[in-house]
Structure formats: structure tokens, C-alpha cells
PDB file of C-alpha atoms in Angstrom:
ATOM      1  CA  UNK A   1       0.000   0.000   0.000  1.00  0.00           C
ATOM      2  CA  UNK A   2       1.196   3.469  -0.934  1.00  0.00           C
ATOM      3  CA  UNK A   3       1.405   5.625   2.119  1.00  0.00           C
ATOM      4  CA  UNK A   4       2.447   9.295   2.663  1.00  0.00           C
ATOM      5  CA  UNK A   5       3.240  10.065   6.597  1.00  0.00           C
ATOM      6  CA  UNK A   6       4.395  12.485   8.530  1.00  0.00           C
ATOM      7  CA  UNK A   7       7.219  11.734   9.893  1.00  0.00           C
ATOM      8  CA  UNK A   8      11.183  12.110  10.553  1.00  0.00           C
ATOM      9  CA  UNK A   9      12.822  10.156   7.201  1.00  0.00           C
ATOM     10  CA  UNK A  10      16.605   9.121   8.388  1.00  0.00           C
ATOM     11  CA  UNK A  11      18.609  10.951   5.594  1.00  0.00           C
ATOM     12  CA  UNK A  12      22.063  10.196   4.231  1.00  0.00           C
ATOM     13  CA  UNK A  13      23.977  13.316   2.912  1.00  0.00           C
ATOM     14  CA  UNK A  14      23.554  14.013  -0.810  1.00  0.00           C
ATOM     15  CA  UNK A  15      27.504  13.238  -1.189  1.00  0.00           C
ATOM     16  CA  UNK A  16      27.202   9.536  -0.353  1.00  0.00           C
ATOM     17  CA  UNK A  17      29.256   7.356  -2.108  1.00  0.00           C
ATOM     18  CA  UNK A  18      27.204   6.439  -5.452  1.00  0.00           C
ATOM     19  CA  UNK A  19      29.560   3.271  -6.491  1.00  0.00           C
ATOM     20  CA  UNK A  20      27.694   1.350  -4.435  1.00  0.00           C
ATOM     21  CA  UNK A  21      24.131   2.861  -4.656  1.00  0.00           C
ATOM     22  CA  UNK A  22      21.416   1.318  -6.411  1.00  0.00           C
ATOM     23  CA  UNK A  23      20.921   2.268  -9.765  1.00  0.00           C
ATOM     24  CA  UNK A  24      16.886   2.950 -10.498  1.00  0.00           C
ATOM     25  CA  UNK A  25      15.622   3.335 -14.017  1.00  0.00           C
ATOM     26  CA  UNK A  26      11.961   5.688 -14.171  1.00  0.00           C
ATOM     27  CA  UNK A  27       9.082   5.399 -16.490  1.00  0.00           C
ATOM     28  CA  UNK A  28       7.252   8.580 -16.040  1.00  0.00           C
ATOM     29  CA  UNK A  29       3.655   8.522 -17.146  1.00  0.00           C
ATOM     30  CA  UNK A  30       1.390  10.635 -18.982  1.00  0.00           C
ATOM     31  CA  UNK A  31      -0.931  11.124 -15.383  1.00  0.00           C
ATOM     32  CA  UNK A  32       1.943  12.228 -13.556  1.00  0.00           C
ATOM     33  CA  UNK A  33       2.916   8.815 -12.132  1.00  0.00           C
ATOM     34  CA  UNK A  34       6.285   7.006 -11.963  1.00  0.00           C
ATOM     35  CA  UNK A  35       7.547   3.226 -12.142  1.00  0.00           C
ATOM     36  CA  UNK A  36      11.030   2.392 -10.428  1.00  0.00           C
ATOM     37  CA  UNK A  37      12.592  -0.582 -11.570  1.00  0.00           C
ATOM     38  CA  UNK A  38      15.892  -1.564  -9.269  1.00  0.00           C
ATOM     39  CA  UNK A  39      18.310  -4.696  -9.910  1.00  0.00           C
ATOM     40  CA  UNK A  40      16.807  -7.444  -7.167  1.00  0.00           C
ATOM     41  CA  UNK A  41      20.103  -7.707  -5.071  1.00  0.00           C
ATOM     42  CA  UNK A  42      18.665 -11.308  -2.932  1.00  0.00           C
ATOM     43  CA  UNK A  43      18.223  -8.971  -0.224  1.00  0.00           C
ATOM     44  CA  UNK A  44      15.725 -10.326   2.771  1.00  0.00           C
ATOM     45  CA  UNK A  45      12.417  -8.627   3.993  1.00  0.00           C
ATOM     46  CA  UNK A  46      10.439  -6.456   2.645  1.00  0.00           C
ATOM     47  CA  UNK A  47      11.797  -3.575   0.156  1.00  0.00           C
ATOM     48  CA  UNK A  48      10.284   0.366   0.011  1.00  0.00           C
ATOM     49  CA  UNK A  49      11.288   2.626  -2.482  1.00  0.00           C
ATOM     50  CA  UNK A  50      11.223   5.669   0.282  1.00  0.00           C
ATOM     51  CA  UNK A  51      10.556   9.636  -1.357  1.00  0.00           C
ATOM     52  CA  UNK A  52      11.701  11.570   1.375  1.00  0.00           C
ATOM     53  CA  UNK A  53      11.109  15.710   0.966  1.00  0.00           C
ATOM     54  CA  UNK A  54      13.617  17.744   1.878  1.00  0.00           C
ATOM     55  CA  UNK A  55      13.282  20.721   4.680  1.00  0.00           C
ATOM     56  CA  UNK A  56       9.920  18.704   5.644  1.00  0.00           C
ATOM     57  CA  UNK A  57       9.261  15.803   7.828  1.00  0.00           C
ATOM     58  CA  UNK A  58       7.303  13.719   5.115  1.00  0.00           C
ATOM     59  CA  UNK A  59       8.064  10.428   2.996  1.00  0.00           C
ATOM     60  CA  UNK A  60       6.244   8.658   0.528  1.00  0.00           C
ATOM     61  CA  UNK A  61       7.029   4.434   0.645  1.00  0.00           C
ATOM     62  CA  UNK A  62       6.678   2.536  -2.263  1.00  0.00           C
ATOM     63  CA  UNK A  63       6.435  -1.406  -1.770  1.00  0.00           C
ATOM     64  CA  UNK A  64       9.229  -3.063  -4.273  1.00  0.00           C
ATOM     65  CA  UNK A  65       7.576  -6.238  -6.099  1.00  0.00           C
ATOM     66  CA  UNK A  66       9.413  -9.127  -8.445  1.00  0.00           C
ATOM     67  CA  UNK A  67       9.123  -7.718 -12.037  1.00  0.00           C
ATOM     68  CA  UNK A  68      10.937 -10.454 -13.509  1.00  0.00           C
ATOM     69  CA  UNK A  69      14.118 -10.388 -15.239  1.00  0.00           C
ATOM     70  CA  UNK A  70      16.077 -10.016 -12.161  1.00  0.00           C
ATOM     71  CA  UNK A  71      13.748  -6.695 -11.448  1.00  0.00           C
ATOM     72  CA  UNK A  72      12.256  -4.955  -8.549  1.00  0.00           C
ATOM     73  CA  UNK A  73       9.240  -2.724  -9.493  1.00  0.00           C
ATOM     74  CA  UNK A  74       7.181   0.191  -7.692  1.00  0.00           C
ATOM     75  CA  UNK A  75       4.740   2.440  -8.696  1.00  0.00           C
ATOM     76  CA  UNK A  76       3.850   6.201  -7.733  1.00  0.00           C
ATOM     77  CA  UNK A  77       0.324   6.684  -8.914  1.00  0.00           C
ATOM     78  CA  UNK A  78      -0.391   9.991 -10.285  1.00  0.00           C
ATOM     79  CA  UNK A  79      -3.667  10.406  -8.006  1.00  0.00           C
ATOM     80  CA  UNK A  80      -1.177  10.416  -4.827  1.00  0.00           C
ATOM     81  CA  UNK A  81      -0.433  13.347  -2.762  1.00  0.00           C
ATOM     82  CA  UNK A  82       2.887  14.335  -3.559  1.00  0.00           C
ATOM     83  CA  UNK A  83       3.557  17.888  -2.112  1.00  0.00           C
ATOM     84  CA  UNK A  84       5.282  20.131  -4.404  1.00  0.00           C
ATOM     85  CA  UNK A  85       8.991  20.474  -3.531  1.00  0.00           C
ATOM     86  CA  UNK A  86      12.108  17.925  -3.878  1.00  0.00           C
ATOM     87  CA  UNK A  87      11.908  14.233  -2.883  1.00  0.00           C
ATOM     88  CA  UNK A  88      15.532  12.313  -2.596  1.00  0.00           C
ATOM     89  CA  UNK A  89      14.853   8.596  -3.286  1.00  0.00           C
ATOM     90  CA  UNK A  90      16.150   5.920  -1.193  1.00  0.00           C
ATOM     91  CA  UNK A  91      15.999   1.843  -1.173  1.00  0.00           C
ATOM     92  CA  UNK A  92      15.217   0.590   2.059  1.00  0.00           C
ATOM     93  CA  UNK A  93      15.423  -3.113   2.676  1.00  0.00           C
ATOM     94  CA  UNK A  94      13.617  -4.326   5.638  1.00  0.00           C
ATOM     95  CA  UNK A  95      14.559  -2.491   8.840  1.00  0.00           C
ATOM     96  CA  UNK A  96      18.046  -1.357   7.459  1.00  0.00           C
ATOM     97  CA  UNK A  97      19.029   2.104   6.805  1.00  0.00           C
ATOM     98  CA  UNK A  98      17.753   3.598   4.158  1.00  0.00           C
ATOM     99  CA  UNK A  99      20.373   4.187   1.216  1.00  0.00           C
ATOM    100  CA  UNK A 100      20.172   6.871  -1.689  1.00  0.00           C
ATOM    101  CA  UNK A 101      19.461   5.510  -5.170  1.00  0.00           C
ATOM    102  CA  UNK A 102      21.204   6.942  -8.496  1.00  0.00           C
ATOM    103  CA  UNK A 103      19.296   7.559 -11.302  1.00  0.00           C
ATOM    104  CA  UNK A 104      19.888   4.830 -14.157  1.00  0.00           C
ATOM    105  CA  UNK A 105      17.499   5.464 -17.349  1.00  0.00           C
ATOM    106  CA  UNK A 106      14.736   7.951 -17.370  1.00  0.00           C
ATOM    107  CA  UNK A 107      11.771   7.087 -19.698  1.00  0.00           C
ATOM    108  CA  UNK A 108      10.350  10.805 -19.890  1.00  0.00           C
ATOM    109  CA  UNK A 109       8.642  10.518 -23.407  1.00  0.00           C
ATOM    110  CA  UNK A 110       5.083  10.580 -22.250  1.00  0.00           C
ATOM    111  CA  UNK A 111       5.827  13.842 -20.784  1.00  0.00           C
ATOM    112  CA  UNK A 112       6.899  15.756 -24.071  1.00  0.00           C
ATOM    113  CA  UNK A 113       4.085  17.815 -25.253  1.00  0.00           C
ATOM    114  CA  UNK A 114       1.589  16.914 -22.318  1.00  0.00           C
ATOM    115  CA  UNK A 115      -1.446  18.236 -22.749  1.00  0.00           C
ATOM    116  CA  UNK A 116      -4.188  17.447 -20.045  1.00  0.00           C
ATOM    117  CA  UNK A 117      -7.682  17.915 -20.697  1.00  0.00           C
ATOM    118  CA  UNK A 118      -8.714  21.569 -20.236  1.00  0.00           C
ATOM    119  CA  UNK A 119     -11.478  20.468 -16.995  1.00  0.00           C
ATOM    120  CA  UNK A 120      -8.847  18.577 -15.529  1.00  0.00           C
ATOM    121  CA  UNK A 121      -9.193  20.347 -11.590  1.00  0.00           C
ATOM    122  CA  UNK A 122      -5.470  19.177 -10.678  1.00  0.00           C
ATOM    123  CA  UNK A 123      -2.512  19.012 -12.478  1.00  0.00           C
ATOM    124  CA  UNK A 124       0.447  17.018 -11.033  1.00  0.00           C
ATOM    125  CA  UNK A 125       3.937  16.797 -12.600  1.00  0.00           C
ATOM    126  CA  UNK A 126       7.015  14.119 -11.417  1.00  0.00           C
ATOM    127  CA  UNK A 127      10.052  14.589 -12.734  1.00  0.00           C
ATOM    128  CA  UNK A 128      13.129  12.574 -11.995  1.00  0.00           C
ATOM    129  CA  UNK A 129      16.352  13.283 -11.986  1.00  0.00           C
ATOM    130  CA  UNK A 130      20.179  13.108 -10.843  1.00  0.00           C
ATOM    131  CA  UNK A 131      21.642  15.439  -9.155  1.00  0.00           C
ATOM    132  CA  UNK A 132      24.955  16.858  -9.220  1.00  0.00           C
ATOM    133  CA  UNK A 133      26.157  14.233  -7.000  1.00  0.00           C
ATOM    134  CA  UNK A 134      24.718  11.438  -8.768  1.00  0.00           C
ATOM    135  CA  UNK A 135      21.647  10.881  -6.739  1.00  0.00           C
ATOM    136  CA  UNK A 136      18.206  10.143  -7.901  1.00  0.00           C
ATOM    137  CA  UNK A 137      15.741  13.013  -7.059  1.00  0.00           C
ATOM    138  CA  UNK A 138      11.735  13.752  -8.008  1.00  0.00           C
ATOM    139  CA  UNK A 139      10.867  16.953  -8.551  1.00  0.00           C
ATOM    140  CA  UNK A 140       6.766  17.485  -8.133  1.00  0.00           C
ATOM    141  CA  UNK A 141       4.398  20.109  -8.744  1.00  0.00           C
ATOM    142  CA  UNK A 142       0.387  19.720  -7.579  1.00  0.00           C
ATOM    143  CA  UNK A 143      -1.689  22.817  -8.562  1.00  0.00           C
ATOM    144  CA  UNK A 144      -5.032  22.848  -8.742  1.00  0.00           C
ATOM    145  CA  UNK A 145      -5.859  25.487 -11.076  1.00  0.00           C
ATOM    146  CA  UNK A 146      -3.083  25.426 -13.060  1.00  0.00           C
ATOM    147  CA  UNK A 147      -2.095  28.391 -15.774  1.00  0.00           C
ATOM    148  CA  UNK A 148       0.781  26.691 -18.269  1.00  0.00           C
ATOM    149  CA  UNK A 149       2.728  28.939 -20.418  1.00  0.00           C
ATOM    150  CA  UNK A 150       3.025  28.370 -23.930  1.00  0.00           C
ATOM    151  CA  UNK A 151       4.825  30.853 -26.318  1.00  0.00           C
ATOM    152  CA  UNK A 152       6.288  33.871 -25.500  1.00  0.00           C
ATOM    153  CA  UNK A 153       6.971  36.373 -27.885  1.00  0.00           C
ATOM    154  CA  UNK A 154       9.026  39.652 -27.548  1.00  0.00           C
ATOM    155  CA  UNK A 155       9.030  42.941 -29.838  1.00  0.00           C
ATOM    156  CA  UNK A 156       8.248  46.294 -29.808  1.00  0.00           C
ATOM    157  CA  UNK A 157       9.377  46.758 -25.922  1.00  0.00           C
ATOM    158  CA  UNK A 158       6.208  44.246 -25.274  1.00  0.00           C
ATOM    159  CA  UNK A 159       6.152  40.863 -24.245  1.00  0.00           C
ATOM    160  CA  UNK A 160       3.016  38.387 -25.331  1.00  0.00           C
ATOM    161  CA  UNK A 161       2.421  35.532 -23.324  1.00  0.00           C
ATOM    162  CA  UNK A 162       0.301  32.487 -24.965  1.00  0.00           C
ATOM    163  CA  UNK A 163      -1.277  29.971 -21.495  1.00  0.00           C
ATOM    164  CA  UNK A 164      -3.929  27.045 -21.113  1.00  0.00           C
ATOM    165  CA  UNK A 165      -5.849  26.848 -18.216  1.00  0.00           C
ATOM    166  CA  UNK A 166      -6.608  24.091 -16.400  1.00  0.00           C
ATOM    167  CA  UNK A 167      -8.951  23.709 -13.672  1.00  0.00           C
ATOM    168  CA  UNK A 168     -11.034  26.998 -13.560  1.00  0.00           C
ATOM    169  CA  UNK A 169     -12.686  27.622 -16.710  1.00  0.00           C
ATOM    170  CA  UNK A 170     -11.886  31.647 -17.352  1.00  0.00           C
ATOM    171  CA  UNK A 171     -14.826  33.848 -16.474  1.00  0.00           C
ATOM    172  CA  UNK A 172     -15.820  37.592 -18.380  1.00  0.00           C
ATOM    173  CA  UNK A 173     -14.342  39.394 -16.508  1.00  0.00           C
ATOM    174  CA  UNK A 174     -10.624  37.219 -15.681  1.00  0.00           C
ATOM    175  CA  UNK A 175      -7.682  39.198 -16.562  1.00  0.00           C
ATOM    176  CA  UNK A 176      -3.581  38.631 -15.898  1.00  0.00           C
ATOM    177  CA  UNK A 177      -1.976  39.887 -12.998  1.00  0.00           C
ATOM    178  CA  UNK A 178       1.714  41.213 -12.304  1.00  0.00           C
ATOM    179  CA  UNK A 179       3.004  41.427  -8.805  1.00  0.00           C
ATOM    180  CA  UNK A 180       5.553  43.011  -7.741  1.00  0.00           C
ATOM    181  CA  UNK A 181       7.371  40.333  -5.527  1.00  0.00           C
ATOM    182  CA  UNK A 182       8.918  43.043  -2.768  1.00  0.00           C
ATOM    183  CA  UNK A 183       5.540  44.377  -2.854  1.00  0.00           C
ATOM    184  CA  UNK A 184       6.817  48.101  -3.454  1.00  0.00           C
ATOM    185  CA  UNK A 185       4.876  48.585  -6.382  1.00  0.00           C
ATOM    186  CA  UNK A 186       0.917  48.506  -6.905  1.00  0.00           C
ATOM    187  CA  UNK A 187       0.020  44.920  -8.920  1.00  0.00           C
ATOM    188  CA  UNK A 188      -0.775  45.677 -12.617  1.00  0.00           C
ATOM    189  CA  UNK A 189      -3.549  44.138 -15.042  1.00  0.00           C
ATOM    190  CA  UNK A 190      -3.236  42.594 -18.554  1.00  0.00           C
ATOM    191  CA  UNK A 191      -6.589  42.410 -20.470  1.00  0.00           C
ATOM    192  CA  UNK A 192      -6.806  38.741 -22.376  1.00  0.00           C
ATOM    193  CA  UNK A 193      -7.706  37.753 -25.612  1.00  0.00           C
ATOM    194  CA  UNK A 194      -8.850  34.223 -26.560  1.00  0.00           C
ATOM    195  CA  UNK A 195      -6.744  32.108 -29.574  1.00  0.00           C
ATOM    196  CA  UNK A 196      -7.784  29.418 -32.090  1.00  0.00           C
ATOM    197  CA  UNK A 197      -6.278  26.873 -30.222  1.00  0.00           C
ATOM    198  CA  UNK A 198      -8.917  27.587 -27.256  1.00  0.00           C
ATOM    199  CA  UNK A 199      -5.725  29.185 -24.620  1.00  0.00           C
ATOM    200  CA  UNK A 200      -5.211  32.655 -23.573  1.00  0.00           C
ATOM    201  CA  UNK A 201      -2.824  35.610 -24.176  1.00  0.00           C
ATOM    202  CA  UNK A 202      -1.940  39.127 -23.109  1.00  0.00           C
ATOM    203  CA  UNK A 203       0.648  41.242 -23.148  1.00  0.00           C
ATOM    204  CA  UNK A 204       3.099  42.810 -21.111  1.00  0.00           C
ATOM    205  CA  UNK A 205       4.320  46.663 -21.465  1.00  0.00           C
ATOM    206  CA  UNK A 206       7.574  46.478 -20.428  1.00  0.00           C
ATOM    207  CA  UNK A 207       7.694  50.440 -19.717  1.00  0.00           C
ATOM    208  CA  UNK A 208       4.642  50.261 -17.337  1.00  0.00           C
ATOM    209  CA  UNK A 209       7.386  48.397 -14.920  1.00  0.00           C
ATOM    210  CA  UNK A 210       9.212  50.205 -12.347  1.00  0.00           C
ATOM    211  CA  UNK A 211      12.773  48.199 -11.965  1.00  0.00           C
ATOM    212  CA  UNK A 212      12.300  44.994  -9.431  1.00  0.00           C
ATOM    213  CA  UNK A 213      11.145  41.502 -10.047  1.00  0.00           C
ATOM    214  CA  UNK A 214       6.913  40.991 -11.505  1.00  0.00           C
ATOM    215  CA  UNK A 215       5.625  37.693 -10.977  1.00  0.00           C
ATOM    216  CA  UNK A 216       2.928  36.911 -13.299  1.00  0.00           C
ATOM    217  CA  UNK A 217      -0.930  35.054 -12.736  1.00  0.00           C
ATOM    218  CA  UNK A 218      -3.824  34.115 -13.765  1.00  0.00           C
ATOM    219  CA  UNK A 219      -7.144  35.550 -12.391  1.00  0.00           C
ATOM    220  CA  UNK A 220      -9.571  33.606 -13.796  1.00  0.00           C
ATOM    221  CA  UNK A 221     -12.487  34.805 -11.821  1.00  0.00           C
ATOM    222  CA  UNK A 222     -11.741  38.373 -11.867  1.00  0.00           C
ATOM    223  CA  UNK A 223     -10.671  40.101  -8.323  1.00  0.00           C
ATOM    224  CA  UNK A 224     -12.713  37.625  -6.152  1.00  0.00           C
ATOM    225  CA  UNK A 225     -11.355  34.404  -7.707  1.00  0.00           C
ATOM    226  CA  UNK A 226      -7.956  32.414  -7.230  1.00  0.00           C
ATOM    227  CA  UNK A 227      -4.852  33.925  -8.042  1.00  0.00           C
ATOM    228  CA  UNK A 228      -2.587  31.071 -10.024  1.00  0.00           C
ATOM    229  CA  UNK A 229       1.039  31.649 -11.072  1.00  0.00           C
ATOM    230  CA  UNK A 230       1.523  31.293 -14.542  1.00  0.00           C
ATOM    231  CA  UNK A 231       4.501  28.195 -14.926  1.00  0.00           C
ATOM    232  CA  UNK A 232       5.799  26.237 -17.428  1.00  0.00           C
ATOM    233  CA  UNK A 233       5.431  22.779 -16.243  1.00  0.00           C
ATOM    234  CA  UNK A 234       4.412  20.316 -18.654  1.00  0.00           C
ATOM    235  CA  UNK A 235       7.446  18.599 -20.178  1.00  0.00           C
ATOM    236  CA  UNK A 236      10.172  16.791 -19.267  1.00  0.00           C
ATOM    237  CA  UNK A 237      12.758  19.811 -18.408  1.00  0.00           C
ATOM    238  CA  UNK A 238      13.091  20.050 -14.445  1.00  0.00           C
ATOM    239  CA  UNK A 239      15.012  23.099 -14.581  1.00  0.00           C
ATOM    240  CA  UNK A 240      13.599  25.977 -17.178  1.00  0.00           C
ATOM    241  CA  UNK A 241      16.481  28.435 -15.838  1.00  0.00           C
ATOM    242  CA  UNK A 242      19.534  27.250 -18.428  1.00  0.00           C
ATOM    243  CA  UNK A 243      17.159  25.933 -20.943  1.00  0.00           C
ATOM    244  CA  UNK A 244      14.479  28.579 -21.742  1.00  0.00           C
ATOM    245  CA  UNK A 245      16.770  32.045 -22.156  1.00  0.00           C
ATOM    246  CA  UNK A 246      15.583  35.164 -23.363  1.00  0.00           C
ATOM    247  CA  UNK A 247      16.630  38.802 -24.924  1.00  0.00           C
ATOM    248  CA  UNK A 248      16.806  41.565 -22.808  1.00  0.00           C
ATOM    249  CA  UNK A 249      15.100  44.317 -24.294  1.00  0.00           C
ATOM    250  CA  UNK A 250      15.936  48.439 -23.407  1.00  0.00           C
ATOM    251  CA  UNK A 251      12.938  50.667 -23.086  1.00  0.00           C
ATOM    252  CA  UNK A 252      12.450  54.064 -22.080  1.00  0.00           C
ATOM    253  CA  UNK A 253      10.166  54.704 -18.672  1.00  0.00           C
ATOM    254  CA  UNK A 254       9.027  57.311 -16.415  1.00  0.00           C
ATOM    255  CA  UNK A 255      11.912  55.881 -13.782  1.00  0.00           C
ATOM    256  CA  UNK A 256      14.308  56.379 -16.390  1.00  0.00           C
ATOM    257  CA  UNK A 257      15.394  53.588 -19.038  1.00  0.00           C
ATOM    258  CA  UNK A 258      15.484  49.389 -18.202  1.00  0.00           C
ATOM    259  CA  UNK A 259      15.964  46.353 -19.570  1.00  0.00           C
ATOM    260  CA  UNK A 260      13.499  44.245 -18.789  1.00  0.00           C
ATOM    261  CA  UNK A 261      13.886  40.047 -19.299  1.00  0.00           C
ATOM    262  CA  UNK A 262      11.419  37.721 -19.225  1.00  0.00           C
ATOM    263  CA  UNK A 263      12.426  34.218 -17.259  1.00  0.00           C
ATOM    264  CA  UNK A 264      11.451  30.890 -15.264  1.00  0.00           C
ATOM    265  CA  UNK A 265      12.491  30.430 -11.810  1.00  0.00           C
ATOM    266  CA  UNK A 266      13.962  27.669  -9.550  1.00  0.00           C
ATOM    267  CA  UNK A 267       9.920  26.367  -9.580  1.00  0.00           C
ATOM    268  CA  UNK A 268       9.468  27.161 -13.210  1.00  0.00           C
ATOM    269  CA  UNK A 269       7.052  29.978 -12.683  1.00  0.00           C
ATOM    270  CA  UNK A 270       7.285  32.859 -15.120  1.00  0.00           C
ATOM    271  CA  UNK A 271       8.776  36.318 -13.926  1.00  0.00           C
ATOM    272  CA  UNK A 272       9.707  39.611 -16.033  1.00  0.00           C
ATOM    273  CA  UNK A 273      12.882  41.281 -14.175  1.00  0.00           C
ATOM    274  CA  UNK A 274      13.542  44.940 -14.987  1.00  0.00           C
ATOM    275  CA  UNK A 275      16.711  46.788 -13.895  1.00  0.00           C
ATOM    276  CA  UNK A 276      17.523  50.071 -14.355  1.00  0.00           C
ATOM    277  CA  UNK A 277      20.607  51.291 -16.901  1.00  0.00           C
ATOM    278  CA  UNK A 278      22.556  54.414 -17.596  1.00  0.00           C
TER     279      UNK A 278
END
């Protein structure tokens, strides 16, 4: 049985010696599930696949079944609470310490070009991968709505961002939001426009932004509705940051001239930064 419990996990440091940890090849699924498949070592007792989330007290334990061929298999379910943050994977054979796994072949095909169905009211996302020490690590997102970016396109000191919704059905009177994330400047709205492919855009003016970092949303019920970022999320790229770059672009404003740059964060959510020049 799948369990998620709150509880103290007994972590090993990232740096652990990876020689000697179990390699795990991951199937990720269209739902936003996961299959681990692990070399069956003869080991006795029971054997977890154990998601442990860092800077929180909570792990995930997978049972480990015969798969044949010398396999071990577990599944993550999509439809299982997996809070969003990072979640080091360990193999834990009966009572003994639990030991980090390394990432062997990732399967992320299903998640190229995912496209849930518009109604869908949650939207999770696992993504595994190594980290720089050779460790096997799942990075999830649940939101529930969801706004997904899709095209962005820069010109004329304006940026246009294309997004599908999912989970809260846009009312008359939903609009974009930018926030300004020190909170020094009022929040400004973006008016949106439907497209033939049944998502949303709207635009961004770079020189109505005062220098700072804008974090961008969706209001899709107008002011008394939800506020939900605006991410990139569905695909197999864990990190946006190195992948997704874009131009600067100089603009005159009534705080003097900027350069303003569109970008993803650490979580993939969509910012515009705007610093001030000479």
C-alpha cells in the first residue's frame, strides 16, 4: 500500500558514495505517475522505495515487487499526494538504513508535449532526476488550477504571453496579474484575448514596470477568484532556468530607461525582471 506520513525520514547526505548505490531506471507517465525498476540484489524482507522531501518531515514508501528479469518494481500513482517540492529517493530493505538511489534510465517521453484535458481540476507533474552528486531526485508540482505557459513572444518593448488553463474555466471578466514580488509597487492588469487553439494571451508593457522583479498570474475569476502563477510545467525539463533564455530588451520609462527580461524560476514559474541602466 502506498502511504504518505508524517514523519522524521533518516537521511544520508547528498555526497554519499554512489559506487555502491542502487541504480533505479523511471518510467514517467502521462498522469503524472512514476515506475522504479531496481536490480533485485537477494536482499531479505520487505523492500520500500522511500521519497523523502527535503526541509519537511514527510516520505512517501513505495512497496518493491518481483518484475521479472532479475527486477524490482514500484509504482507512484499519479492520483497520490505528492507535495510540491524535492523528494531524494532511497531503497530501504527491511529495517536497514535507508540508502540513496542513483538515477539509471529515465523514460520521460510521455511527458513531451503533455497536454491534459482543459477540466482537468489538478494538475500534477514528477520529474526525476540526478543530481549533481549522482543521486536520484523527483521533482513534483500539484496545482489545482493550473495556468501553463506556452509561447512567449518579444518585440516592440512588449512581451506576449500564450497559457492554457486548467482547472477553472476563465470567467468575463478574468484578466492577468503582475506582482511586484517586494511588494513596493501597486500589482498591474493585462486584459486577455482568446486564440484558435482555445488558450489565452496578453501582453506585457515592459515600460509600465518600475525596476524589481513581476511575478505573473492568472485571475480567472476576476478580483474575487484564485490567483494562479503562470509556470511552465508540462514537459520533461526540471530546470527551465539554463534551458528557456531570453533577450533583454531596453525601453524608455518614467523611472528612467530598463531592460526588462522575461524568465522561469527555480519552480518554473514565469517572472519579467527589470533593472535600471545608464
Amino acid at each position: 500500500m502506498t502511504t504518505l506520513a508524517p514523519q522524521q525520514p533518516t537521511h544520508r547526505d547528498d555526497e554519499e558514495d554512489t559506487a555502491t548505490s542502487p541504480r533505479t531506471d523511471c518510467v514517467a507517465d502521462f498522469a503524472g505517475g512514476l515506475t522504479f525498476e531496481i536490480t533485485d540484489r537477494g536482499g531479505s524482507g520487505p523492500a520500500h522505495v522511500v521519497l523523502c522531501r527535503r526541509a519537511g518531515e514527510q516520505e512517501v514508501r513505495l512497496p518493491l515487487t518481483p518484475a521479472g528479469d532479475g527486477c524490482l518494481r514500484a509504482a507512484l500513482p499519479g492520483g497520490v499526494d505528492v507535495p510540491e517540492g524535492r523528494w531524494d529517493a532511497y531503497l530501504q530493505v527491511a529495517d536497514d538504513e535507508p540508502r540513496r538511489l542513483s538515477p539509471g534510465l529515465n523514460d520521460l517521453r510521455s511527458l513531451v508535449d503533455r497536454a491534459p484535458t482543459p477540466t482537468a481540476d489538478r494538475v500534477a507533474v514528477r520529474i526525476p532526476y540526478g543530481t549533481k552528486h549522482g543521486n536520484l531526485t523527483i521533482r513534483s508540482w500539484e496545482r489545482s488550477p493550473h495556468a501553463e505557459a506556452g509561447e512567449l513572444h518579444i518585440g516592440g518593448g512588449e512581451l506576449e504571453v500564450t497559457l492554457q488553463a486548467y482547472g477553472a474555466a476563465p470567467a468575463p471578466d478574468a484578466y492577468a496579474e503582475l506582482t511586484d514580488r517586494e511588494g513596493t509597487a501597486s500589482a498591474l492588469r493585462a486584459g486577455l484575448t482568446s486564440d484558435d487553439r482555445g488558450g489565452l494571451r496578453f501582453t506585457v508593457a515592459y515600460g509600465d514596470l518600475r525596476p524589481g522583479t513581476w511575478d505573473l498570474w492568472l485571475r480567472p475569476q476576476g478580483e474575487t477568484g484564485p490567483r494562479v502563477r503562470i509556470a511552465r510545467l508540462l514537459d520533461d525539463i526540471v530546470d527551465k532556468i539554463p534551458v528557456f533564455v531570453y533577450p533583454k530588451t531596453r525601453v524608455e520609462t518614467e523611472h528612467g530607461p530598463v531592460e526588462a527580461r522575461p524568465h522561469y524560476t527555480v519552480d518554473n514559474d514565469l517572472s519579467v525582471t527589470v533593472v535600471a541602466v545608464d
